[in-house]
Amino acid sequence: MAQQEVDAGAAAKALKAFAAIVGAGNVFSSEEDKVAYSDHFAPDDMEEQHQPSGAVAPSTVEEIQAIVKIANEYKVPLWPISRGKNFGYGGAAPVLKGSIILDLSRMKKIEVDAASGTVLVEPGVSFFDLYDYLQQQNIPLWISVPGNSWGSVAGNALDRGVGYTPYGDHASRICGLEVVLPDGDLVRTGMGATAKGTTWQLYKPGFGPSWDTMFCQSNFGIVTKLGLWLMPEPESVLGFDIDVDKPEDLGWLIDTLGQLRREGILQQSPSIGNWLRAAATMTTREEWAKPGEVLDEKVIAAIRKKFNIGWWAVALRVYGPVEITEATLKVLERSFNGKPVLKMSPTRWVKGGAPEGSPATGVPVTYPLANANWFGGRGGHLGFSPVLPVSGDLALKYFRRNYDLHNEYGFDYHPSFAIQDRSMNNINQLLFDQDNPEMVAKLDTLFRTMVKEAAADGFAEYRTHIGYMDVVADTFDFNNHALGRLNRRVKDALDPNGILAPGKSGIWPSPKKGGAA
């Protein structure tokens, strides 16, 4: 979809006006600032295509409302970010080049209702912030964190991020939002729409239409507060770290875990990762092969032997009173009887002991980000994340096809399969060296090929990189893209000047409104 260019003069005037609202020290417009808010994990040309005009960092709702008013006056697009750590999907960068970043990272208030197990957070609250707050206040609640926990609690939930505990579907735990609309109006969803809002974080639907999900992955408003349900600290967490030996073991492993999930025996969101997910955080490719060489099974076997890892691995955990977790663990163990398991390492945590220090126990970590350095140079990665049925045969089909595609284009395949109640997110990290022009040149074709082949089978991504939002939105093509038309109608109604995150999730304002052509 063609994009209208941002008026540089209007953007400069808006940034100057923003300084009068938030102070000159909270407006950023130098060349260094523009680079700071760019996508550092994307190829250089893509990073340049999505570079902003600058940024403004408010600290209150009132400042946001004033900023929105000025953006409408100058017809300048804003791109809201919580902390800008959406790595693999664009980071802090906007879809539309020249947009002004609305950086909400200064907004860091936390309100916990320990008795109800809920929290109300502002966008700047990171997973580390919330974890530390609960620990320091000795509140017996756990958060659910993604594999790389550097980002925002609110931002991750709004982008439908996932974790590894029974509360791992973060978007489904949202309960109540406060939102500044594109015209500056302030609204609270659900029970927060009452003057007192006593049950705002307790009951999701409210009265009438439910709006919480309308602000997930959309550009219909700026979320300034987000309610979230937290998991009560369990009495125990027991489980197994399971490794399997062969690529084809993926099939029976997914079928086994899918059945355990559907029956409610396994309540977490287990994520199956291949050998590269583990190895890329501990070594680099240059230790094992020359540039351009395909990693054959002999090399992969050597890597696995050195680090004692399987071809596939998954961490399974059960949560609750010891009597329940011990009984459930026996059922889990029995489910793997007769299966070709390489190793099954037991884990055990009982309340009072130190948690194992992983996302499985709600502890934020950042070490998985090290895998971006796998190829050397300036490490880069993009995320390709289609949603598939929980089927072992289908997973094997996709694994083999994408494995061959990666080898054909000179990439190493880095997939994971995160199993939900009835579906699984096939999250693939396309790792590359930003300083390798041949690899960078092939990246776009590889990504588009995977999108096209998934769409041909009726599957689409649940989130994607800013450079491919139109491409992915185009795969939702029922009735000549009826969903896209509906999204645009809502966009035009709420945002007549098209100033809020144009292009987010492929949603553009109508051309006559001053947005995409």
XYZ file of C-alpha atoms in Angstrom:
517
model
C 0.000 0.000 0.000
C 1.428 3.381 -0.985
C 2.260 5.727 1.835
C 1.919 9.476 2.044
C 5.128 11.157 3.154
C 5.212 13.026 6.431
C 5.600 16.797 6.056
C 9.042 17.456 7.565
C 8.221 21.103 8.218
C 5.024 20.226 10.050
C 6.878 17.591 12.095
C 9.503 20.163 13.128
C 6.811 22.627 14.201
C 5.003 19.918 16.163
C 8.190 18.888 17.969
C 8.788 22.514 18.941
C 5.236 22.765 20.260
C 5.655 19.508 22.185
C 8.612 21.034 24.050
C 6.273 23.606 25.560
C 4.213 20.731 26.997
C 6.817 18.270 28.288
C 9.964 20.398 28.438
C 12.766 20.578 25.894
C 14.626 17.766 27.664
C 11.845 15.325 26.796
C 11.758 16.072 23.072
C 14.310 14.289 20.886
C 15.025 15.328 17.304
C 18.773 15.053 16.632
C 20.117 12.545 14.122
C 21.396 10.472 17.034
C 17.910 10.512 18.555
C 16.356 9.305 15.309
C 18.796 6.416 15.194
C 18.093 5.595 18.839
C 14.399 5.091 18.043
C 15.091 2.988 14.944
C 15.002 -0.794 14.542
C 18.556 -1.913 15.278
C 17.882 -5.571 14.464
C 16.632 -4.956 10.904
C 18.745 -4.586 7.741
C 20.117 -1.084 7.227
C 17.813 -0.246 4.315
C 14.748 -1.362 6.262
C 15.914 0.580 9.316
C 16.201 3.708 7.155
C 12.748 3.138 5.620
C 11.181 3.271 9.078
C 13.194 6.028 10.740
C 11.149 8.552 12.755
C 11.348 12.355 12.688
C 11.959 12.452 16.414
C 10.281 11.590 19.687
C 8.381 13.111 22.583
C 8.212 11.548 26.054
C 5.224 12.631 28.183
C 4.744 11.568 31.791
C 1.010 12.188 32.310
C -2.286 11.596 30.566
C -2.838 15.343 30.372
C 0.426 15.771 28.483
C -0.588 13.021 26.059
C -3.915 14.729 25.417
C -2.148 18.022 24.700
C 0.291 16.254 22.354
C -2.574 14.592 20.477
C -4.248 17.981 20.035
C -1.112 19.418 18.439
C -0.603 16.333 16.256
C -4.121 16.818 14.896
C -3.449 20.514 14.320
C -0.310 19.847 12.264
C -1.578 16.547 10.760
C 1.571 14.817 12.032
C 1.470 11.058 12.769
C 2.376 9.738 16.215
C 3.728 6.230 16.850
C 3.100 5.227 20.496
C 5.585 2.903 22.179
C 5.623 1.602 25.728
C 9.351 0.918 26.010
C 10.273 0.211 22.381
C 11.660 -3.279 23.022
C 9.523 -5.196 20.510
C 12.644 -6.830 19.111
C 12.222 -8.921 15.983
C 9.046 -7.027 15.139
C 10.383 -3.484 14.730
C 11.573 -2.316 18.136
C 10.636 1.336 18.658
C 10.416 2.208 14.960
C 7.195 3.267 13.189
C 5.636 1.794 10.077
C 5.458 5.209 8.400
C 8.821 6.932 8.015
C 8.894 10.384 9.559
C 6.323 9.638 12.251
C 7.007 11.086 15.699
C 7.557 8.506 18.424
C 5.252 8.949 21.415
C 7.531 7.434 24.048
C 5.535 6.403 27.128
C 8.476 4.900 29.028
C 8.406 7.663 31.683
C 4.952 6.505 32.816
C 5.804 3.870 35.433
C 3.056 3.777 38.069
C 2.098 0.409 39.569
C -1.029 -0.335 41.617
C -1.409 -3.868 42.984
C -4.498 -5.354 44.607
C -2.866 -8.297 46.369
C -6.145 -9.743 47.645
C -7.676 -9.895 44.165
C -4.461 -10.758 42.356
C -4.577 -7.827 39.950
C -2.305 -5.002 38.889
C -2.848 -1.704 37.104
C 0.271 -0.577 35.244
C 1.269 2.364 33.111
C 3.009 1.666 29.778
C 6.563 2.331 30.983
C 6.502 -0.435 33.602
C 8.920 -3.167 32.547
C 8.775 -6.827 33.538
C 11.783 -6.190 35.773
C 10.036 -3.201 37.376
C 6.944 -5.224 38.234
C 8.938 -8.256 39.386
C 11.083 -6.089 41.674
C 8.017 -4.296 43.032
C 6.312 -7.563 43.986
C 9.515 -8.886 45.565
C 10.252 -5.714 47.528
C 6.684 -5.442 48.802
C 6.633 -9.182 49.603
C 3.427 -9.623 47.602
C 2.735 -13.329 46.908
C 1.899 -12.875 43.220
C 3.838 -13.985 40.138
C 4.069 -12.323 36.756
C 4.269 -14.128 33.434
C 7.215 -13.039 31.302
C 8.260 -13.634 27.683
C 11.561 -15.262 26.760
C 13.217 -11.863 26.456
C 11.813 -9.830 29.332
C 13.353 -6.434 28.621
C 10.109 -4.910 27.416
C 6.910 -3.430 28.800
C 4.262 -5.409 30.663
C 1.495 -3.430 28.961
C 3.148 -3.308 25.549
C 3.746 -7.053 25.445
C 0.163 -7.863 26.431
C -1.240 -5.424 23.857
C 0.874 -7.068 21.154
C -0.360 -10.518 22.276
C 2.968 -11.689 23.616
C 3.207 -15.028 25.397
C 4.962 -16.476 28.437
C 5.486 -19.904 29.980
C 3.272 -20.119 33.079
C -0.473 -20.895 33.276
C -0.931 -17.138 32.743
C 1.207 -17.224 29.592
C -1.470 -15.889 27.229
C -0.875 -12.295 28.257
C -3.606 -10.641 26.192
C -6.237 -12.936 27.711
C -5.285 -11.659 31.188
C -6.000 -8.014 30.339
C -8.867 -6.621 32.409
C -9.633 -2.956 31.875
C -7.837 -0.217 29.955
C -7.527 3.540 30.115
C -7.143 4.990 26.626
C -6.573 8.391 25.060
C -8.438 8.393 21.754
C -7.037 10.070 18.627
C -9.185 13.151 19.269
C -7.816 13.467 22.825
C -10.865 12.075 24.606
C -10.166 9.806 27.597
C -12.055 6.533 28.013
C -11.920 3.609 30.422
C -13.135 0.221 29.257
C -15.248 -2.375 31.039
C -16.230 -1.589 34.609
C -13.780 1.298 34.583
C -16.437 3.228 32.674
C -18.289 3.814 35.948
C -17.244 6.834 37.996
C -15.746 4.763 40.827
C -14.690 1.750 38.766
C -14.532 -0.494 41.835
C -14.524 -3.728 39.808
C -12.444 -2.391 36.902
C -9.724 -5.058 37.173
C -12.110 -7.816 38.272
C -14.660 -8.242 35.472
C -13.566 -8.078 31.842
C -16.686 -7.540 29.709
C -18.330 -4.568 31.403
C -21.713 -3.604 29.941
C -22.352 -3.621 26.214
C -19.529 -4.126 23.676
C -16.149 -5.219 25.056
C -13.363 -2.901 23.931
C -10.228 -4.298 25.571
C -9.283 -6.470 22.603
C -10.023 -3.643 20.153
C -6.934 -1.853 21.439
C -4.659 -4.898 21.035
C -2.406 -4.606 17.964
C -4.486 -1.656 16.729
C -4.100 2.071 16.164
C -7.445 3.127 17.615
C -6.100 4.688 20.823
C -3.159 5.253 23.175
C -3.308 2.921 26.179
C -2.230 4.814 29.303
C -3.217 2.219 31.933
C -3.660 -1.535 31.637
C -5.229 -3.912 34.138
C -3.795 -7.414 34.330
C -4.533 -10.549 36.314
C -1.524 -12.014 38.125
C -0.976 -15.600 39.245
C -1.046 -16.330 42.986
C 2.323 -17.649 44.085
C 1.944 -21.453 44.003
C 2.966 -23.752 46.813
C 5.155 -25.697 44.419
C 6.378 -25.901 40.828
C 7.402 -29.348 39.646
C 8.330 -30.504 36.192
C 10.680 -31.990 33.644
C 13.102 -30.562 31.108
C 12.681 -32.906 28.173
C 15.102 -33.372 25.264
C 14.531 -35.551 22.202
C 17.146 -36.774 19.754
C 15.788 -36.561 16.214
C 14.112 -33.905 14.059
C 11.113 -36.164 13.430
C 10.487 -36.487 17.187
C 8.757 -33.115 16.897
C 5.597 -34.824 15.622
C 4.820 -37.122 18.539
C 6.043 -34.500 21.022
C 3.501 -31.949 19.804
C 0.688 -34.505 19.728
C 1.492 -35.592 23.291
C 1.640 -32.051 24.678
C -1.431 -30.969 22.734
C -3.499 -33.721 24.323
C -2.220 -32.822 27.800
C -3.169 -29.180 27.192
C -6.669 -29.990 25.936
C -7.323 -32.221 28.946
C -6.193 -29.475 31.334
C -3.432 -31.625 32.808
C -0.795 -29.233 31.503
C -1.910 -25.654 32.151
C 1.189 -23.742 31.123
C 2.080 -22.692 27.569
C 5.010 -25.008 26.760
C 7.405 -23.909 24.031
C 9.328 -26.491 22.029
C 12.584 -25.106 20.653
C 15.196 -26.685 18.436
C 18.889 -27.086 19.228
C 19.697 -23.625 17.858
C 17.517 -21.868 20.432
C 19.826 -23.170 23.141
C 23.118 -23.144 21.242
C 22.851 -19.589 19.907
C 23.015 -18.197 23.447
C 26.207 -20.138 24.222
C 28.267 -20.110 21.022
C 28.531 -18.553 17.568
C 28.382 -20.099 14.139
C 31.975 -19.264 13.219
C 33.182 -21.798 15.797
C 31.593 -24.591 13.788
C 31.515 -23.726 10.096
C 32.854 -21.381 7.454
C 30.604 -18.600 6.103
C 28.135 -19.960 3.572
C 28.502 -23.584 4.635
C 25.310 -25.475 5.428
C 25.238 -26.918 8.929
C 24.769 -30.634 8.273
C 23.715 -33.206 10.855
C 27.351 -34.016 11.635
C 28.046 -30.427 12.704
C 24.728 -30.160 14.534
C 25.548 -33.380 16.408
C 28.903 -31.929 17.480
C 27.248 -28.763 18.786
C 24.642 -30.785 20.636
C 27.276 -33.029 22.184
C 29.350 -30.115 23.472
C 26.383 -28.402 25.120
C 24.450 -31.571 26.024
C 21.254 -30.522 24.241
C 18.639 -32.385 22.228
C 17.459 -31.697 18.705
C 14.281 -30.401 20.340
C 13.716 -29.433 23.965
C 10.783 -28.310 26.086
C 10.363 -27.302 29.735
C 7.185 -28.684 31.340
C 5.948 -27.357 34.673
C 2.914 -27.959 36.892
C 1.842 -25.468 39.550
C -0.068 -25.694 42.824
C -0.189 -27.564 46.149
C 2.415 -30.308 46.443
C -0.218 -33.058 46.619
C -1.624 -31.921 43.270
C 1.660 -31.235 41.481
C 3.168 -34.570 42.527
C 0.098 -36.433 41.285
C 0.019 -34.433 38.051
C 3.717 -35.026 37.490
C 3.100 -38.779 37.570
C 0.491 -38.365 34.830
C 2.934 -36.292 32.778
C 5.681 -38.860 33.210
C 3.321 -41.674 32.231
C 2.432 -39.793 29.041
C 6.020 -40.218 27.871
C 6.264 -43.941 28.640
C 7.468 -45.783 25.563
C 8.383 -42.534 23.779
C 11.948 -42.040 22.465
C 12.938 -39.408 25.031
C 16.650 -38.569 25.052
C 16.606 -37.258 28.611
C 14.025 -36.165 31.159
C 15.538 -33.984 33.869
C 13.292 -33.388 36.906
C 12.914 -29.938 38.456
C 11.371 -29.105 41.809
C 10.628 -25.863 43.623
C 8.653 -25.639 46.866
C 7.571 -22.363 48.439
C 10.288 -20.965 50.652
C 13.102 -21.928 48.321
C 14.703 -19.711 45.697
C 12.816 -19.880 42.362
C 14.697 -21.563 39.543
C 15.300 -18.152 37.955
C 13.576 -18.676 34.630
C 10.417 -17.501 32.851
C 8.796 -20.775 33.986
C 8.683 -19.296 37.498
C 7.925 -15.729 36.423
C 11.504 -14.462 36.680
C 12.414 -11.977 33.914
C 15.532 -12.694 31.837
C 17.312 -11.126 28.866
C 19.942 -13.711 27.911
C 17.896 -15.151 24.971
C 18.604 -11.916 23.097
C 22.199 -13.131 22.732
C 21.069 -15.449 19.938
C 21.037 -12.452 17.574
C 24.849 -12.717 17.545
C 24.816 -16.243 16.100
C 26.122 -15.227 12.655
C 28.554 -12.605 13.960
C 28.848 -9.046 12.705
C 25.988 -6.823 13.763
C 23.449 -9.388 14.805
C 19.956 -9.021 13.393
C 16.719 -10.927 13.493
C 13.134 -10.795 12.274
C 10.230 -12.787 13.686
C 7.938 -14.892 11.489
C 5.070 -16.187 13.629
C 2.178 -18.053 11.992
C -0.586 -19.733 13.986
C -1.069 -23.446 13.287
C -3.337 -26.236 14.540
C -1.802 -28.430 17.239
C -0.894 -31.264 14.889
C 2.343 -33.208 14.887
C 2.059 -34.157 11.221
C 1.448 -30.548 10.221
C 4.328 -29.308 12.380
C 6.666 -31.784 10.709
C 5.493 -30.622 7.295
C 6.200 -26.995 8.158
C 9.470 -27.835 9.831
C 10.790 -29.717 6.804
C 9.609 -27.112 4.312
C 10.994 -24.133 6.220
C 14.177 -26.003 7.144
C 14.863 -26.607 3.447
C 13.965 -23.002 2.601
C 16.398 -21.679 5.184
C 19.192 -23.879 3.851
C 18.392 -22.819 0.289
C 18.692 -19.133 1.188
C 21.723 -19.541 3.454
C 20.040 -19.202 6.860
C 19.968 -21.510 9.882
C 16.486 -22.546 10.969
C 15.525 -21.300 14.469
C 11.904 -22.348 15.147
C 9.825 -22.848 18.243
C 6.291 -24.141 18.718
C 4.377 -22.562 21.612
C 1.321 -24.680 22.368
C -1.873 -22.937 23.454
C -5.307 -24.403 24.260
C -6.302 -25.185 20.662
C -3.546 -23.678 18.526
C 0.191 -23.189 18.491
C 2.341 -20.222 17.595
C 5.160 -21.281 15.293
C 7.649 -18.541 16.191
C 10.626 -18.474 13.843
C 13.604 -16.199 14.392
C 15.343 -15.302 11.165
C 18.863 -14.684 12.416
C 21.278 -12.871 10.095
C 24.437 -10.790 9.917
C 23.587 -7.188 9.051
C 27.106 -6.791 7.646
C 26.644 -9.642 5.142
C 25.094 -8.055 2.003
C 24.378 -11.417 0.345
C 22.441 -12.638 3.362
C 20.562 -9.355 3.735
C 19.628 -9.429 0.033
C 17.977 -12.842 0.451
C 16.155 -12.056 3.698
C 13.164 -10.282 2.177
C 12.501 -13.019 -0.378
C 12.741 -15.731 2.277
C 10.316 -13.927 4.572
C 7.769 -13.243 1.830
C 8.003 -16.825 0.602
C 7.145 -18.171 4.048
C 4.196 -15.766 4.371
C 2.917 -16.771 0.931
C 3.240 -20.509 1.534
C 1.540 -20.314 4.930
C -1.312 -18.274 3.425
C -1.743 -20.825 0.646
C -2.494 -23.399 3.359
C -4.912 -21.051 5.142
C -2.578 -19.912 7.921
C -1.483 -16.402 8.897
C 0.756 -14.671 11.426
C -0.474 -13.492 14.811
C 2.084 -10.654 14.869
C 4.746 -9.462 12.476
C 7.536 -7.004 11.784
C 6.619 -3.410 10.886
C 8.103 -3.889 7.407
C 5.623 -6.664 6.627
C 2.401 -5.488 8.264
C 0.733 -4.765 4.922
C 1.971 -8.079 3.532
C 0.493 -10.049 6.428
C -2.728 -8.005 6.563
C -3.232 -8.846 2.888
C -3.415 -12.564 3.748
C -6.633 -11.939 5.715
C -8.556 -11.960 2.450
C -11.976 -13.484 3.170
C -14.729 -11.728 1.181
C -12.257 -9.487 -0.622
C -10.538 -8.323 2.590
C -13.739 -7.511 4.474
C -11.883 -7.384 7.808
C -9.479 -4.803 6.437
C -12.399 -2.664 5.265
C -14.002 -2.902 8.708
C -10.745 -1.897 10.401
C -10.439 1.114 8.127
C -14.015 2.216 8.825
C -13.325 2.125 12.562
C -10.022 3.927 12.000
C -11.667 6.720 10.006
C -14.404 7.142 12.603
C -12.042 7.394 15.584
C -9.088 9.063 13.870
C -10.356 11.312 11.043
C -6.950 12.955 10.580
C -5.117 9.632 10.547
C -2.546 10.780 13.101
C -2.243 7.675 15.265
C 0.198 4.940 14.157
C -0.796 4.815 10.471
C -0.043 1.376 9.042
C -0.053 -0.458 12.378
C -1.233 -4.030 11.672
C -1.918 -2.941 8.094
C -4.597 -0.469 9.213
C -4.394 2.798 7.282
C -6.740 5.780 7.283
C -8.614 6.417 4.051
C -6.662 8.439 1.443
C -9.087 11.334 1.643
C -8.260 11.575 5.342
C -4.609 12.236 4.605
C -3.246 8.762 5.181
C -2.221 5.971 2.835
C -3.015 6.178 -0.856
